[in-house]
mmCIF file of C-alpha atoms and ligand atoms in Angstrom:
data_model
loop_
_atom_site.group_PDB
_atom_site.id
_atom_site.type_symbol
_atom_site.label_atom_id
_atom_site.label_comp_id
_atom_site.label_asym_id
_atom_site.label_seq_id
_atom_site.Cartn_x
_atom_site.Cartn_y
_atom_site.Cartn_z
ATOM 1 C CA MET A 1287 0.000 0.000 0.000
ATOM 2 C CA ARG A 1288 2.774 2.374 1.008
ATOM 3 C CA ARG A 1289 4.544 1.611 -2.215
ATOM 4 C CA PHE A 1290 1.393 2.274 -4.207
ATOM 5 C CA LEU A 1291 0.859 5.580 -2.439
ATOM 6 C CA ALA A 1292 4.449 6.587 -3.069
ATOM 7 C CA ILE A 1293 3.981 5.913 -6.800
ATOM 8 C CA VAL A 1294 0.757 7.921 -6.889
ATOM 9 C CA VAL A 1295 2.372 10.816 -4.999
ATOM 10 C CA GLY A 1296 5.415 10.609 -7.255
ATOM 11 C CA ALA A 1297 3.242 10.792 -10.344
ATOM 12 C CA LEU A 1298 1.373 13.786 -8.941
ATOM 13 C CA VAL A 1299 4.641 15.557 -8.176
ATOM 14 C CA LEU A 1300 5.778 14.998 -11.748
ATOM 15 C CA LEU A 1301 2.496 16.407 -13.020
ATOM 16 C CA VAL A 1302 2.572 19.587 -10.949
ATOM 17 C CA ALA A 1303 6.321 20.124 -10.756
ATOM 18 C CA PRO A 1304 6.777 21.992 -14.061
ATOM 19 C CA THR A 1305 4.201 24.618 -13.126
ATOM 20 C CA ALA A 1306 5.642 25.069 -9.657
ATOM 21 C CA ALA A 1307 9.180 25.378 -11.005
ATOM 22 C CA ALA A 1308 8.111 27.950 -13.583
ATOM 23 C CA ALA A 1309 6.906 30.447 -10.994
ATOM 24 C CA PRO A 1310 9.266 30.986 -8.068
ATOM 25 C CA PRO A 1311 7.569 32.897 -5.258
ATOM 26 C CA THR A 1312 7.699 36.662 -5.515
ATOM 27 C CA LEU A 1313 9.394 38.779 -2.851
ATOM 28 C CA ARG A 1314 5.981 39.791 -1.579
ATOM 29 C CA ALA A 1315 4.881 36.161 -1.211
ATOM 30 C CA LEU A 1316 8.066 35.344 0.691
ATOM 31 C CA ALA A 1317 7.655 38.414 2.915
ATOM 32 C CA ALA A 1318 4.063 37.445 3.723
ATOM 33 C CA ARG A 1319 5.359 34.259 5.359
ATOM 34 C CA HIS A 1320 7.031 36.490 7.956
ATOM 35 C CA ASP A 1321 4.004 38.712 8.285
ATOM 36 C CA ILE A 1322 5.847 41.749 6.948
ATOM 37 C CA ARG A 1323 5.325 43.741 3.784
ATOM 38 C CA ILE A 1324 8.110 44.408 1.332
ATOM 39 C CA GLY A 1325 7.918 47.703 -0.476
ATOM 40 C CA THR A 1326 9.436 50.106 -2.934
ATOM 41 C CA ALA A 1327 9.365 53.814 -3.564
ATOM 42 C CA VAL A 1328 7.649 54.461 -6.880
ATOM 43 C CA ASP A 1329 8.749 56.947 -9.521
ATOM 44 C CA MET A 1330 5.477 57.888 -11.213
ATOM 45 C CA SER A 1331 7.112 58.877 -14.536
ATOM 46 C CA ALA A 1332 8.744 55.453 -14.756
ATOM 47 C CA LEU A 1333 5.484 53.764 -13.796
ATOM 48 C CA ALA A 1334 3.745 55.468 -16.716
ATOM 49 C CA ALA A 1335 6.493 55.017 -19.303
ATOM 50 C CA ASP A 1336 8.222 51.739 -18.540
ATOM 51 C CA PRO A 1337 6.188 48.509 -18.761
ATOM 52 C CA VAL A 1338 8.940 46.357 -17.225
ATOM 53 C CA TYR A 1339 9.158 48.688 -14.238
ATOM 54 C CA ARG A 1340 5.394 48.740 -13.908
ATOM 55 C CA ARG A 1341 5.103 44.970 -14.025
ATOM 56 C CA GLN A 1342 7.769 44.477 -11.375
ATOM 57 C CA VAL A 1343 6.373 47.088 -8.992
ATOM 58 C CA GLY A 1344 3.029 45.308 -9.236
ATOM 59 C CA SER A 1345 4.290 41.777 -8.813
ATOM 60 C CA GLU A 1346 7.218 41.921 -6.379
ATOM 61 C CA PHE A 1347 6.025 44.366 -3.729
ATOM 62 C CA SER A 1348 3.191 44.428 -1.206
ATOM 63 C CA THR A 1349 3.570 48.068 -0.179
ATOM 64 C CA VAL A 1350 4.433 51.192 -2.164
ATOM 65 C CA THR A 1351 5.568 54.701 -1.275
ATOM 66 C CA ALA A 1352 5.358 57.725 -3.554
ATOM 67 C CA GLU A 1353 8.956 58.818 -4.141
ATOM 68 C CA ASN A 1354 7.832 62.401 -4.741
ATOM 69 C CA VAL A 1355 4.154 62.840 -5.594
ATOM 70 C CA MET A 1356 2.738 63.096 -2.070
ATOM 71 C CA LYS A 1357 5.131 65.884 -1.144
ATOM 72 C CA TRP A 1358 3.713 69.324 -0.462
ATOM 73 C CA GLU A 1359 5.290 71.044 -3.503
ATOM 74 C CA VAL A 1360 3.583 68.516 -5.770
ATOM 75 C CA LEU A 1361 0.211 68.429 -4.004
ATOM 76 C CA GLU A 1362 -0.261 72.188 -3.628
ATOM 77 C CA PRO A 1363 1.997 74.003 -6.104
ATOM 78 C CA GLN A 1364 -0.139 77.169 -5.862
ATOM 79 C CA ARG A 1365 -1.721 78.096 -2.580
ATOM 80 C CA GLY A 1366 -5.193 76.554 -2.370
ATOM 81 C CA GLN A 1367 -4.883 74.713 -5.695
ATOM 82 C CA TYR A 1368 -4.420 71.044 -5.109
ATOM 83 C CA ASP A 1369 -3.198 68.549 -7.651
ATOM 84 C CA TRP A 1370 -3.900 65.047 -6.431
ATOM 85 C CA SER A 1371 -3.641 63.480 -9.891
ATOM 86 C CA ALA A 1372 -0.286 61.702 -9.667
ATOM 87 C CA ALA A 1373 -0.868 60.574 -6.084
ATOM 88 C CA ASP A 1374 -4.298 59.281 -7.029
ATOM 89 C CA ARG A 1375 -2.749 57.298 -9.882
ATOM 90 C CA LEU A 1376 -0.475 55.593 -7.389
ATOM 91 C CA MET A 1377 -3.415 54.882 -5.065
ATOM 92 C CA ALA A 1378 -5.315 53.285 -7.964
ATOM 93 C CA PHE A 1379 -2.285 51.203 -8.952
ATOM 94 C CA ALA A 1380 -1.827 50.020 -5.365
ATOM 95 C CA ARG A 1381 -5.452 49.099 -5.094
ATOM 96 C CA GLN A 1382 -5.347 47.086 -8.322
ATOM 97 C CA HIS A 1383 -2.328 45.210 -7.055
ATOM 98 C CA GLY A 1384 -3.440 44.652 -3.469
ATOM 99 C CA GLN A 1385 -0.701 46.881 -2.065
ATOM 100 C CA ALA A 1386 -0.694 48.917 1.144
ATOM 101 C CA VAL A 1387 0.455 52.519 0.765
ATOM 102 C CA ARG A 1388 2.974 54.363 2.951
ATOM 103 C CA GLY A 1389 2.085 58.050 2.839
ATOM 104 C CA HIS A 1390 5.208 60.183 2.439
ATOM 105 C CA VAL A 1391 5.327 62.912 3.735
ATOM 106 C CA LEU A 1392 3.353 65.462 5.776
ATOM 107 C CA VAL A 1393 5.847 67.672 7.648
ATOM 108 C CA TRP A 1394 9.321 68.107 6.189
ATOM 109 C CA HIS A 1395 11.676 71.015 5.555
ATOM 110 C CA SER A 1396 12.342 70.013 1.940
ATOM 111 C CA GLN A 1397 10.240 70.038 -1.235
ATOM 112 C CA LEU A 1398 7.944 72.709 0.151
ATOM 113 C CA PRO A 1399 6.066 74.918 -2.338
ATOM 114 C CA ALA A 1400 7.665 78.254 -3.139
ATOM 115 C CA TRP A 1401 4.558 80.166 -2.027
ATOM 116 C CA LEU A 1402 5.126 78.750 1.435
ATOM 117 C CA THR A 1403 8.863 79.260 1.796
ATOM 118 C CA ALA A 1404 8.892 82.676 0.128
ATOM 119 C CA GLY A 1405 5.777 84.042 1.858
ATOM 120 C CA SER A 1406 6.513 85.872 5.074
ATOM 121 C CA PHE A 1407 3.836 84.359 7.238
ATOM 122 C CA SER A 1408 3.371 85.015 10.926
ATOM 123 C CA SER A 1409 3.653 82.102 13.344
ATOM 124 C CA ASP A 1410 -0.129 81.941 13.693
ATOM 125 C CA GLN A 1411 -0.635 81.935 9.943
ATOM 126 C CA LEU A 1412 1.977 79.244 9.466
ATOM 127 C CA ARG A 1413 0.418 77.078 12.136
ATOM 128 C CA GLN A 1414 -2.948 77.330 10.381
ATOM 129 C CA ILE A 1415 -1.301 76.572 7.031
ATOM 130 C CA LEU A 1416 0.334 73.425 8.424
ATOM 131 C CA ARG A 1417 -2.873 72.329 10.126
ATOM 132 C CA LYS A 1418 -4.823 72.775 6.899
ATOM 133 C CA HIS A 1419 -2.190 70.892 4.900
ATOM 134 C CA ILE A 1420 -2.404 67.936 7.256
ATOM 135 C CA PHE A 1421 -6.200 67.870 7.401
ATOM 136 C CA ASP A 1422 -6.572 68.288 3.624
ATOM 137 C CA THR A 1423 -3.925 65.714 2.714
ATOM 138 C CA VAL A 1424 -4.713 63.047 5.294
ATOM 139 C CA GLY A 1425 -8.413 63.678 4.666
ATOM 140 C CA HIS A 1426 -8.045 63.212 0.909
ATOM 141 C CA PHE A 1427 -6.581 59.724 1.388
ATOM 142 C CA LYS A 1428 -8.607 58.886 4.480
ATOM 143 C CA GLY A 1429 -8.928 55.158 5.176
ATOM 144 C CA ARG A 1430 -6.522 54.261 2.352
ATOM 145 C CA ILE A 1431 -3.097 54.916 3.871
ATOM 146 C CA TRP A 1432 -1.422 52.220 5.956
ATOM 147 C CA GLN A 1433 1.426 54.269 7.440
ATOM 148 C CA TRP A 1434 1.933 58.039 7.251
ATOM 149 C CA ASP A 1435 5.343 59.633 7.626
ATOM 150 C CA VAL A 1436 3.959 62.490 9.691
ATOM 151 C CA VAL A 1437 7.233 64.191 10.598
ATOM 152 C CA ASN A 1438 10.391 63.575 8.578
ATOM 153 C CA GLU A 1439 14.018 64.408 9.392
ATOM 154 C CA ALA A 1440 13.423 66.733 12.334
ATOM 155 C CA PHE A 1441 16.794 66.036 13.996
ATOM 156 C CA ASN A 1442 20.435 66.894 13.406
ATOM 157 C CA GLU A 1443 23.118 64.228 13.747
ATOM 158 C CA ASP A 1444 23.948 65.353 17.293
ATOM 159 C CA GLY A 1445 20.368 64.886 18.428
ATOM 160 C CA THR A 1446 19.383 68.554 18.523
ATOM 161 C CA LEU A 1447 16.296 69.616 16.636
ATOM 162 C CA ARG A 1448 16.994 70.678 13.067
ATOM 163 C CA ASP A 1449 16.624 74.353 12.336
ATOM 164 C CA THR A 1450 13.648 74.373 9.971
ATOM 165 C CA ILE A 1451 10.879 76.783 9.122
ATOM 166 C CA TRP A 1452 8.666 74.728 11.452
ATOM 167 C CA LEU A 1453 10.960 74.838 14.470
ATOM 168 C CA GLU A 1454 11.794 78.469 13.920
ATOM 169 C CA LYS A 1455 8.209 79.694 13.581
ATOM 170 C CA LEU A 1456 6.204 77.188 15.620
ATOM 171 C CA GLY A 1457 8.651 75.913 18.225
ATOM 172 C CA PRO A 1458 9.212 72.217 19.073
ATOM 173 C CA GLY A 1459 5.496 71.687 19.762
ATOM 174 C CA TYR A 1460 4.877 71.444 15.997
ATOM 175 C CA ILE A 1461 5.762 67.748 16.192
ATOM 176 C CA ALA A 1462 3.060 66.818 18.706
ATOM 177 C CA ASP A 1463 0.554 69.054 16.898
ATOM 178 C CA ALA A 1464 1.247 67.313 13.586
ATOM 179 C CA PHE A 1465 0.625 63.864 15.047
ATOM 180 C CA ARG A 1466 -2.580 64.988 16.778
ATOM 181 C CA TRP A 1467 -3.946 66.607 13.625
ATOM 182 C CA ALA A 1468 -3.065 63.608 11.463
ATOM 183 C CA HIS A 1469 -4.773 61.239 13.880
ATOM 184 C CA GLU A 1470 -7.859 63.418 13.967
ATOM 185 C CA ALA A 1471 -7.975 63.445 10.175
ATOM 186 C CA ASP A 1472 -7.601 59.664 9.834
ATOM 187 C CA PRO A 1473 -7.686 57.600 13.021
ATOM 188 C CA SER A 1474 -7.020 54.404 11.042
ATOM 189 C CA ALA A 1475 -3.578 55.353 9.676
ATOM 190 C CA LYS A 1476 -0.447 54.311 11.555
ATOM 191 C CA LEU A 1477 1.506 57.465 12.272
ATOM 192 C CA PHE A 1478 5.305 57.387 11.930
ATOM 193 C CA TYR A 1479 8.271 59.554 12.787
ATOM 194 C CA ASN A 1480 10.819 58.972 9.953
ATOM 195 C CA ASP A 1481 14.524 59.845 9.687
ATOM 196 C CA TYR A 1482 17.908 58.817 8.258
ATOM 197 C CA ASN A 1483 21.014 57.750 10.180
ATOM 198 C CA ILE A 1484 18.857 56.417 12.995
ATOM 199 C CA GLU A 1485 19.362 52.747 12.110
ATOM 200 C CA ASP A 1486 21.999 52.358 14.815
ATOM 201 C CA VAL A 1487 21.890 53.340 18.451
ATOM 202 C CA ASN A 1488 23.539 56.783 18.305
ATOM 203 C CA ALA A 1489 22.989 60.381 19.376
ATOM 204 C CA LYS A 1490 20.334 60.961 16.715
ATOM 205 C CA SER A 1491 18.339 57.780 17.403
ATOM 206 C CA ASP A 1492 18.641 58.472 21.147
ATOM 207 C CA ALA A 1493 16.951 61.819 20.499
ATOM 208 C CA VAL A 1494 14.204 60.136 18.466
ATOM 209 C CA TYR A 1495 13.781 57.626 21.280
ATOM 210 C CA GLN A 1496 13.379 60.395 23.846
ATOM 211 C CA LEU A 1497 10.970 62.243 21.580
ATOM 212 C CA VAL A 1498 8.631 59.319 20.964
ATOM 213 C CA LYS A 1499 8.824 58.216 24.585
ATOM 214 C CA THR A 1500 7.785 61.697 25.725
ATOM 215 C CA LEU A 1501 5.071 61.955 23.098
ATOM 216 C CA ARG A 1502 3.630 58.567 24.071
ATOM 217 C CA ALA A 1503 3.658 59.558 27.736
ATOM 218 C CA GLN A 1504 1.664 62.670 26.761
ATOM 219 C CA GLY A 1505 -0.861 60.610 24.815
ATOM 220 C CA VAL A 1506 0.274 61.902 21.442
ATOM 221 C CA PRO A 1507 -0.657 59.311 18.773
ATOM 222 C CA VAL A 1508 2.774 58.373 17.429
ATOM 223 C CA GLU A 1509 2.779 54.691 16.530
ATOM 224 C CA GLY A 1510 5.937 53.967 14.625
ATOM 225 C CA VAL A 1511 9.516 54.901 13.856
ATOM 226 C CA GLY A 1512 10.737 54.703 10.266
ATOM 227 C CA MET A 1513 14.422 54.141 9.651
ATOM 228 C CA GLN A 1514 15.223 55.341 6.157
ATOM 229 C CA ALA A 1515 18.426 53.284 5.778
ATOM 230 C CA HIS A 1516 20.283 55.161 3.034
ATOM 231 C CA GLU A 1517 23.571 53.325 3.383
ATOM 232 C CA THR A 1518 26.931 52.872 1.674
ATOM 233 C CA VAL A 1519 28.771 49.610 0.976
ATOM 234 C CA ASP A 1520 31.450 50.632 3.494
ATOM 235 C CA TYR A 1521 29.307 50.304 6.583
ATOM 236 C CA THR A 1522 26.743 47.853 7.925
ATOM 237 C CA PRO A 1523 24.593 49.075 10.824
ATOM 238 C CA THR A 1524 25.683 47.023 13.833
ATOM 239 C CA THR A 1525 23.080 47.896 16.462
ATOM 240 C CA MET A 1526 19.941 48.111 14.360
ATOM 241 C CA ARG A 1527 18.213 45.128 15.954
ATOM 242 C CA GLN A 1528 18.862 46.432 19.444
ATOM 243 C CA ASN A 1529 17.643 49.845 18.326
ATOM 244 C CA MET A 1530 14.434 48.480 16.775
ATOM 245 C CA GLN A 1531 13.784 46.457 19.865
ATOM 246 C CA ARG A 1532 14.021 49.431 22.204
ATOM 247 C CA PHE A 1533 11.334 51.166 20.139
ATOM 248 C CA GLN A 1534 9.304 47.971 20.264
ATOM 249 C CA ARG A 1535 9.531 47.989 24.057
ATOM 250 C CA LEU A 1536 7.940 51.448 24.012
ATOM 251 C CA GLY A 1537 5.000 49.876 22.182
ATOM 252 C CA LEU A 1538 5.967 51.213 18.758
ATOM 253 C CA ASP A 1539 6.135 49.625 15.349
ATOM 254 C CA THR A 1540 9.261 50.084 13.300
ATOM 255 C CA ALA A 1541 9.826 49.998 9.554
ATOM 256 C CA VAL A 1542 12.732 50.255 7.174
ATOM 257 C CA THR A 1543 11.379 52.932 4.898
ATOM 258 C CA GLU A 1544 13.925 53.937 2.230
ATOM 259 C CA ALA A 1545 16.662 51.320 1.990
ATOM 260 C CA ASP A 1546 19.404 51.680 -0.581
ATOM 261 C CA VAL A 1547 23.123 50.963 -0.462
ATOM 262 C CA ARG A 1548 25.270 53.114 -2.719
ATOM 263 C CA MET A 1549 28.843 52.629 -3.876
ATOM 264 C CA VAL A 1550 31.554 54.575 -5.657
ATOM 265 C CA MET A 1551 31.161 53.780 -9.350
ATOM 266 C CA PRO A 1552 31.859 51.533 -11.126
ATOM 267 C CA PRO A 1553 30.570 48.442 -9.344
ATOM 268 C CA ASP A 1554 32.815 45.388 -8.957
ATOM 269 C CA ALA A 1555 32.327 41.984 -7.390
ATOM 270 C CA ALA A 1556 33.658 43.047 -3.980
ATOM 271 C CA LYS A 1557 31.403 46.111 -3.778
ATOM 272 C CA LEU A 1558 28.366 44.168 -4.967
ATOM 273 C CA GLY A 1559 29.085 41.507 -2.346
ATOM 274 C CA ALA A 1560 29.429 44.114 0.384
ATOM 275 C CA GLN A 1561 26.189 45.683 -0.787
ATOM 276 C CA ALA A 1562 24.391 42.342 -0.531
ATOM 277 C CA ASP A 1563 25.706 41.982 3.031
ATOM 278 C CA VAL A 1564 24.291 45.371 4.066
ATOM 279 C CA TYR A 1565 20.831 44.618 2.632
ATOM 280 C CA ARG A 1566 20.874 41.126 4.179
ATOM 281 C CA SER A 1567 21.862 42.416 7.579
ATOM 282 C CA MET A 1568 19.190 45.131 7.709
ATOM 283 C CA LEU A 1569 16.453 42.814 6.496
ATOM 284 C CA SER A 1570 17.484 40.179 9.051
ATOM 285 C CA ASP A 1571 17.297 42.783 11.814
ATOM 286 C CA CYS A 1572 13.789 43.690 10.711
ATOM 287 C CA LEU A 1573 12.720 40.050 10.517
ATOM 288 C CA ALA A 1574 14.114 39.434 13.990
ATOM 289 C CA THR A 1575 11.956 42.214 15.437
ATOM 290 C CA ASP A 1576 8.291 41.316 15.878
ATOM 291 C CA ARG A 1577 7.071 44.844 15.377
ATOM 292 C CA CYS A 1578 9.149 45.653 12.321
ATOM 293 C CA ILE A 1579 6.226 45.642 9.927
ATOM 294 C CA SER A 1580 7.697 46.582 6.561
ATOM 295 C CA PHE A 1581 10.946 46.735 4.631
ATOM 296 C CA THR A 1582 10.811 49.294 1.834
ATOM 297 C CA VAL A 1583 13.572 49.956 -0.692
ATOM 298 C CA TRP A 1584 13.986 53.453 -2.141
ATOM 299 C CA GLY A 1585 13.602 52.221 -5.702
ATOM 300 C CA PHE A 1586 14.446 48.684 -6.792
ATOM 301 C CA THR A 1587 16.339 49.339 -10.034
ATOM 302 C CA ASP A 1588 19.431 51.449 -10.681
ATOM 303 C CA LYS A 1589 17.634 52.704 -13.778
ATOM 304 C CA TYR A 1590 15.662 55.267 -11.753
ATOM 305 C CA SER A 1591 17.726 56.048 -8.682
ATOM 306 C CA TRP A 1592 18.019 59.428 -6.953
ATOM 307 C CA VAL A 1593 21.594 58.592 -5.879
ATOM 308 C CA PRO A 1594 23.742 59.638 -8.880
ATOM 309 C CA GLY A 1595 21.969 63.008 -9.012
ATOM 310 C CA THR A 1596 22.822 63.713 -5.385
ATOM 311 C CA PHE A 1597 26.140 61.959 -4.732
ATOM 312 C CA GLU A 1598 28.488 62.623 -7.601
ATOM 313 C CA GLY A 1599 30.362 59.514 -8.735
ATOM 314 C CA GLN A 1600 28.190 57.173 -6.671
ATOM 315 C CA GLY A 1601 25.313 54.914 -7.629
ATOM 316 C CA ALA A 1602 24.287 51.292 -8.248
ATOM 317 C CA ALA A 1603 22.422 51.442 -4.934
ATOM 318 C CA ASN A 1604 19.450 49.221 -5.741
ATOM 319 C CA LEU A 1605 18.611 45.508 -5.940
ATOM 320 C CA LEU A 1606 18.473 45.313 -9.736
ATOM 321 C CA ASP A 1607 20.830 46.952 -12.200
ATOM 322 C CA GLU A 1608 19.815 49.369 -14.959
ATOM 323 C CA THR A 1609 18.653 46.498 -17.180
ATOM 324 C CA PHE A 1610 16.562 44.990 -14.366
ATOM 325 C CA THR A 1611 19.102 42.197 -13.912
ATOM 326 C CA PRO A 1612 19.184 40.982 -10.303
ATOM 327 C CA LYS A 1613 22.365 41.836 -8.399
ATOM 328 C CA PRO A 1614 23.773 39.813 -5.473
ATOM 329 C CA ALA A 1615 21.747 42.119 -3.215
ATOM 330 C CA TYR A 1616 18.510 40.906 -4.789
ATOM 331 C CA ASP A 1617 19.544 37.284 -4.291
ATOM 332 C CA ALA A 1618 20.447 38.076 -0.672
ATOM 333 C CA VAL A 1619 17.063 39.669 0.001
ATOM 334 C CA ARG A 1620 15.280 36.745 -1.633
ATOM 335 C CA ALA A 1621 17.335 34.149 0.278
ATOM 336 C CA THR A 1622 16.843 35.980 3.579
ATOM 337 C CA LEU A 1623 13.084 36.046 3.072
ATOM 338 C CA ALA A 1624 13.064 32.419 1.932
ATOM 339 C CA ALA A 1625 15.003 31.191 4.977
ATOM 340 C CA LYS A 1626 13.113 30.269 8.100
ATOM 341 C CA GLU A 1627 13.702 33.278 10.304
ATOM 342 C CA HIS A 1628 12.743 33.620 13.901
ATOM 343 C CA ARG A 1629 11.088 36.762 15.084
ATOM 344 C CA GLY A 1630 11.014 38.049 18.599
HETATM 345 O O1 G3I B 97 9.678 68.193 -10.312
HETATM 346 C C1 G3I B 97 10.842 68.622 -11.025
HETATM 347 C C2 G3I B 97 10.584 68.527 -12.476
HETATM 348 O O2 G3I B 97 9.559 69.429 -12.815
HETATM 349 C C3 G3I B 97 11.877 68.859 -13.231
HETATM 350 O O3 G3I B 97 11.672 68.645 -14.593
HETATM 351 C C4 G3I B 97 13.017 67.943 -12.749
HETATM 352 C C5 G3I B 97 14.338 68.301 -13.408
HETATM 353 O O4 G3I B 97 15.417 67.916 -12.584
HETATM 354 O O5 G3I B 97 13.150 68.098 -11.389
HETATM 355 C C6 G3I B 97 11.991 67.707 -10.699
HETATM 356 O O6 G3I B 97 12.152 67.733 -9.335
HETATM 357 C C7 G3I B 97 13.000 66.762 -8.792
HETATM 358 C C8 G3I B 97 12.181 65.809 -7.944
HETATM 359 O O7 G3I B 97 13.022 64.920 -7.275
HETATM 360 C C9 G3I B 97 11.177 65.006 -8.749
HETATM 361 O O8 G3I B 97 11.836 64.204 -9.669
HETATM 362 C C10 G3I B 97 14.050 67.455 -7.970
HETATM 363 O O9 G3I B 97 14.893 68.193 -8.796
HETATM 364 C C11 G3I B 97 14.838 66.468 -7.183
HETATM 365 O O10 G3I B 97 15.665 67.165 -6.267
HETATM 366 C C12 G3I B 97 13.894 65.568 -6.398
HETATM 367 O O11 G3I B 97 14.695 64.656 -5.682
HETATM 368 C C13 G3I B 97 14.019 63.880 -4.715
HETATM 369 C C14 G3I B 97 14.556 64.228 -3.335
HETATM 370 O O12 G3I B 97 13.921 63.395 -2.377
HETATM 371 C C15 G3I B 97 14.302 65.682 -2.969
HETATM 372 O O13 G3I B 97 14.665 65.944 -1.673
HETATM 373 C C16 G3I B 97 14.289 62.421 -5.010
HETATM 374 O O14 G3I B 97 13.680 62.075 -6.245
HETATM 375 C C17 G3I B 97 13.741 61.545 -3.888
HETATM 376 O O15 G3I B 97 14.198 60.227 -4.054
HETATM 377 C C18 G3I B 97 14.245 62.047 -2.550
HETATM 378 O O16 G3I B 97 13.662 61.259 -1.548
HETATM 379 C C19 G3I B 97 14.080 61.550 -0.206
HETATM 380 C C20 G3I B 97 12.901 61.251 0.710
HETATM 381 O O17 G3I B 97 11.765 61.966 0.292
HETATM 382 C C21 G3I B 97 13.239 61.567 2.167
HETATM 383 N N1 G3I B 97 14.442 60.895 2.569
HETATM 384 C C22 G3I B 97 15.599 61.068 1.705
HETATM 385 C C23 G3I B 97 15.265 60.695 0.270
HETATM 386 C C24 G3I B 97 16.482 60.781 -0.620
HETATM 387 O O18 G3I B 97 16.955 62.100 -0.700
#
């Protein structure tokens, strides 16, 4: 009987094997096994013009972030005149593909409309302008955003508050106000503080820790900390797990929100190997932390990366090269997700 069963099972395996072999699981399917979402920033021009890009965004990722089109300068280029069109296209795409959306970004010092930065508003006026921006934007997408980056990059490297238009005119209380307004506008969105160079335990992440701890103690609805994770091949964060876990102990979610790992051009085998190690290490830290709920890369192909435009002579920061060919970093991410990881 056993022998008969083995033959039947063997025959069935032969019948189904070709189909199974033809479709290896996508990154998003592998990530789902760990109960996290894997995401990418989306360049809306590429999404419209490049069918390969479009197909891969749709198939490989379970969460998307607008690289630029939910920023204030894009949403309200003239005061009072909103342009939701590009952001709405991303929302529609995400819906079609069963993807959760990270909203990026409500309060930041960069990519603000000229009417705002050039206008000489009083503190009261500016406070009303910020309040309206948050209510209008969060309200527009109400019920459809998974995580909002409410406040982005508010700290300097030494842990002092960054000198921005918001700090200067509104004082440090703008941070708590922004979270309260965002929560009022959409109680269902998870509200994040987001920053770079806070992957490790350091002066800047200590300041973020103190901020969110204080806010939570005051009942301010901050629910997560986003670690951008713009890295270089020369350095792997060493205390990221420990750092994520201290935020977890405060009752907060964490997320890797903008991962990329740049190198001095041109790439070679050693640099690509080092790059794979950095991605692998950060993803493993996230997987090892129960409340790390998503791992988002800031673009997945070198074809559309912000890096060369900002860091002269550097690039190749993404998982796929400019022809969409997987690099060792892609294989590392896939293997890390495919391995049985333990969370906790
Ligand atoms: O919108 C104009 C367009 O009209 C013009 O034709 C074009 C010509 O260069 O420029 C366009 O604006 C550019 C914009 O991206 C949209 O493509 C800006 O010059 C360019 O500076 C801007 O760069 C973005 C950058 O944020 C601005 O700070 C990058 O694409 C985007 O990847 C980057 O993302 C940030 C996150 O939001 C926050 N964390 C850091 C991360 C990397 O800097």
